CSV table of C-alpha atoms in Angstrom, one decimal:
chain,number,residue,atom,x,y,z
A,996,UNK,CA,220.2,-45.4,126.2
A,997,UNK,CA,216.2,-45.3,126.5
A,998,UNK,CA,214.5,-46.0,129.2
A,999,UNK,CA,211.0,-46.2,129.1
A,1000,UNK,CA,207.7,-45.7,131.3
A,1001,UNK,CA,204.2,-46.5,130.6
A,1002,UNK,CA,201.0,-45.3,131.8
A,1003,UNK,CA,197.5,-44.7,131.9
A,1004,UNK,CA,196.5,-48.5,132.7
A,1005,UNK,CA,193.5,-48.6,135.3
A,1006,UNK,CA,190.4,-50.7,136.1
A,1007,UNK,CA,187.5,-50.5,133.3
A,1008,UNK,CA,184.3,-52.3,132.3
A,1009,UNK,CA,183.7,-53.6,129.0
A,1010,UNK,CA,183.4,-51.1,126.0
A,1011,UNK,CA,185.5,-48.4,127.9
A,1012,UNK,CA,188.1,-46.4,126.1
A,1013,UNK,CA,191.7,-46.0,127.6
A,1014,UNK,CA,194.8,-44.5,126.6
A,1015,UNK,CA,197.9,-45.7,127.9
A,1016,UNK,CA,201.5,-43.4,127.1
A,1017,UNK,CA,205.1,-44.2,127.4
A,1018,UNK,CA,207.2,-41.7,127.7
A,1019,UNK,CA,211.4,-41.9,126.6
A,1020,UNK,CA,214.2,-40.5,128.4
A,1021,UNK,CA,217.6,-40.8,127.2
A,1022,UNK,CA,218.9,-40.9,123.7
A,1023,UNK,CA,216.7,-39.6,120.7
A,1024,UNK,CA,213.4,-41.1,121.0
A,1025,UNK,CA,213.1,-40.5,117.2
A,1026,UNK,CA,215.9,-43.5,116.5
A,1027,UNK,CA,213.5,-46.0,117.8
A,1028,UNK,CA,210.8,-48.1,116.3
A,1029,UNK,CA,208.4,-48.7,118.9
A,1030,UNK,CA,205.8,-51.5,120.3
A,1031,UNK,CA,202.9,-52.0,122.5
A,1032,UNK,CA,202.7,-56.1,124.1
A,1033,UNK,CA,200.6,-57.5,126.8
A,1034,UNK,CA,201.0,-60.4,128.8
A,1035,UNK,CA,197.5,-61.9,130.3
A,1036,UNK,CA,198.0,-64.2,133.5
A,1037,UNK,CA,199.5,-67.5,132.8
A,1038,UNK,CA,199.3,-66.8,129.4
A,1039,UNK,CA,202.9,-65.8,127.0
A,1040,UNK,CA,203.6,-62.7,126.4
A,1041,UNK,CA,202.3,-61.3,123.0
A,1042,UNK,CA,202.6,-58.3,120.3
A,1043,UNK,CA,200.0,-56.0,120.1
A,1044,UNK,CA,201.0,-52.8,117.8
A,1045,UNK,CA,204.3,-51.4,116.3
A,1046,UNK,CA,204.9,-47.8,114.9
A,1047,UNK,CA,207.9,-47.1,112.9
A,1048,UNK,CA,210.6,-44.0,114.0
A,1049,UNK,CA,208.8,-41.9,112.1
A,1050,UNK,CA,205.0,-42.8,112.7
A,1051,UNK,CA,204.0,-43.5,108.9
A,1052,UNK,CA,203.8,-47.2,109.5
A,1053,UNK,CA,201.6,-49.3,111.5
A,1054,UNK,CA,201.0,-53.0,112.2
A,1055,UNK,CA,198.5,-54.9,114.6
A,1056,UNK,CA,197.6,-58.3,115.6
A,1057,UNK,CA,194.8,-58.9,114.4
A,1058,UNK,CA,192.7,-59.3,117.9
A,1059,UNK,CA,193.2,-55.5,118.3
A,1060,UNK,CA,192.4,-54.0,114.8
A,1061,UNK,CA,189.9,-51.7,114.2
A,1062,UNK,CA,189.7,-51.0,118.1
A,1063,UNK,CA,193.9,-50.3,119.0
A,1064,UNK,CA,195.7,-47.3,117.7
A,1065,UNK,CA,199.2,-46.6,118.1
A,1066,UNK,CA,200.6,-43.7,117.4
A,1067,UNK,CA,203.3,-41.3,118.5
A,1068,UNK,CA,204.9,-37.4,118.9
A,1069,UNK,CA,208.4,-37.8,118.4
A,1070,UNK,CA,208.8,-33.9,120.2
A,1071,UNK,CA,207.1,-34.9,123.0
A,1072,UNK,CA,209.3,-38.8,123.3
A,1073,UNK,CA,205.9,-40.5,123.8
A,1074,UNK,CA,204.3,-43.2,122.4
A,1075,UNK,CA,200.6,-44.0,122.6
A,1076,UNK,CA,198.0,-47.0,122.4
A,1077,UNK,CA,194.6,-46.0,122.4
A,1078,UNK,CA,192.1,-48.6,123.0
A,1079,UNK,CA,188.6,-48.6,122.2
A,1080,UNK,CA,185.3,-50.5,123.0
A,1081,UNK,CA,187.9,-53.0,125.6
A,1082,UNK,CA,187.1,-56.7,126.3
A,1083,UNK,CA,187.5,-58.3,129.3
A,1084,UNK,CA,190.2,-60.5,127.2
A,1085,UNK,CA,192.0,-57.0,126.9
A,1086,UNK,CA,192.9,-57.5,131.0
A,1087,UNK,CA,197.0,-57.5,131.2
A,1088,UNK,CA,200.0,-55.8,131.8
A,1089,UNK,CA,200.9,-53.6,128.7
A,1090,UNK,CA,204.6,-53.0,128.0
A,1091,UNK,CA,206.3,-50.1,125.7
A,1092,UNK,CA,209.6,-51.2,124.0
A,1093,UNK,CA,211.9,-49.9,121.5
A,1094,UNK,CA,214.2,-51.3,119.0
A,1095,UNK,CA,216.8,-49.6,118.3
A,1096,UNK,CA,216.9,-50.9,114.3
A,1097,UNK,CA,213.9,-49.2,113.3
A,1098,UNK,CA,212.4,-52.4,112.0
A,1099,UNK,CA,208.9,-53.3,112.6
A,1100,UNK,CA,208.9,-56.4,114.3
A,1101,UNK,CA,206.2,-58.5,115.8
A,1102,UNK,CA,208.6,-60.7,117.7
A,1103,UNK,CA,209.9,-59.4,121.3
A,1104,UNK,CA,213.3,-60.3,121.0
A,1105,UNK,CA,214.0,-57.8,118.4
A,1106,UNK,CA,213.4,-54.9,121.4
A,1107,UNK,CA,216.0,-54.4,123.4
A,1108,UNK,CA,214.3,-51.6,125.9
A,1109,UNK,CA,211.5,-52.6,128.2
A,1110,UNK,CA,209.5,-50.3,130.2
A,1111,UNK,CA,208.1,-51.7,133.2
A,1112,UNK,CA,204.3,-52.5,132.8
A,1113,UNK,CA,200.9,-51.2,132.8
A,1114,UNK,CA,197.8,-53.0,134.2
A,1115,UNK,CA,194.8,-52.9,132.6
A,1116,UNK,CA,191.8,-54.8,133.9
A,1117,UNK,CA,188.7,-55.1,132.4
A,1118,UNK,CA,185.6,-56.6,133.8
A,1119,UNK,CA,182.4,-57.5,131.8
């Protein structure tokens, strides 16, 4: 199956720019819907973007809109989130996952392939 691993986390100051990857391994990457979430400290874990197996279709939470962009290259098995103009309420670890459906769900129990993390920190 897929196995996933993110990327491109890293210390930045407010209204920095960063662009975190996750790259696939494993079976065709182009099978999978796939999702950005982020778990703050202390806090739940929580949805952040979703791109469907073919990239036409998008959803966000709304905390991120306008300043988070997902998107993906299916021939390169890499999914992106690019994130703009960051706030310090940003700071988390960032996880990739893939569902195996295609659907485009907001709720993490619907993935069933985790990548291991990506810190981001933000400070004001």
């Amino acid at each position: 199956q897929v196995q996933l691993v993110e990327s491109g986390g890293g210390l930045a100051q407010a209204g920095d720019s960063l662009r975190l990857s996750c790259v696939a391994s494993g079976r065709p990457f182009s099978l999978y819907s796939m999702a950005w979430f982020r778990q703050a400290p202390a806090k739940e874990r929580e949805f952040v973007a979703v791109i469907n197996r073919s990239g036409s279709r998008t959803d966000y939470t709304d905390s991120v809109k306008g300043r988070f962009t997902i998107s993906r290259v299916n021939a390169e098995n890499t999914v992106y989130l690019q994130i703009n103009s960051l706030k310090p309420e940003d700071t988390a670890v960032y996880y990739c996952a893939a569902d195996r459906s295609g659907q485009t769900s907001r709720t993490d129990t619907a993935y069933e392939i985790w990548g291991q993390g990506t810190q981001v920190t933000v400070s004001s």
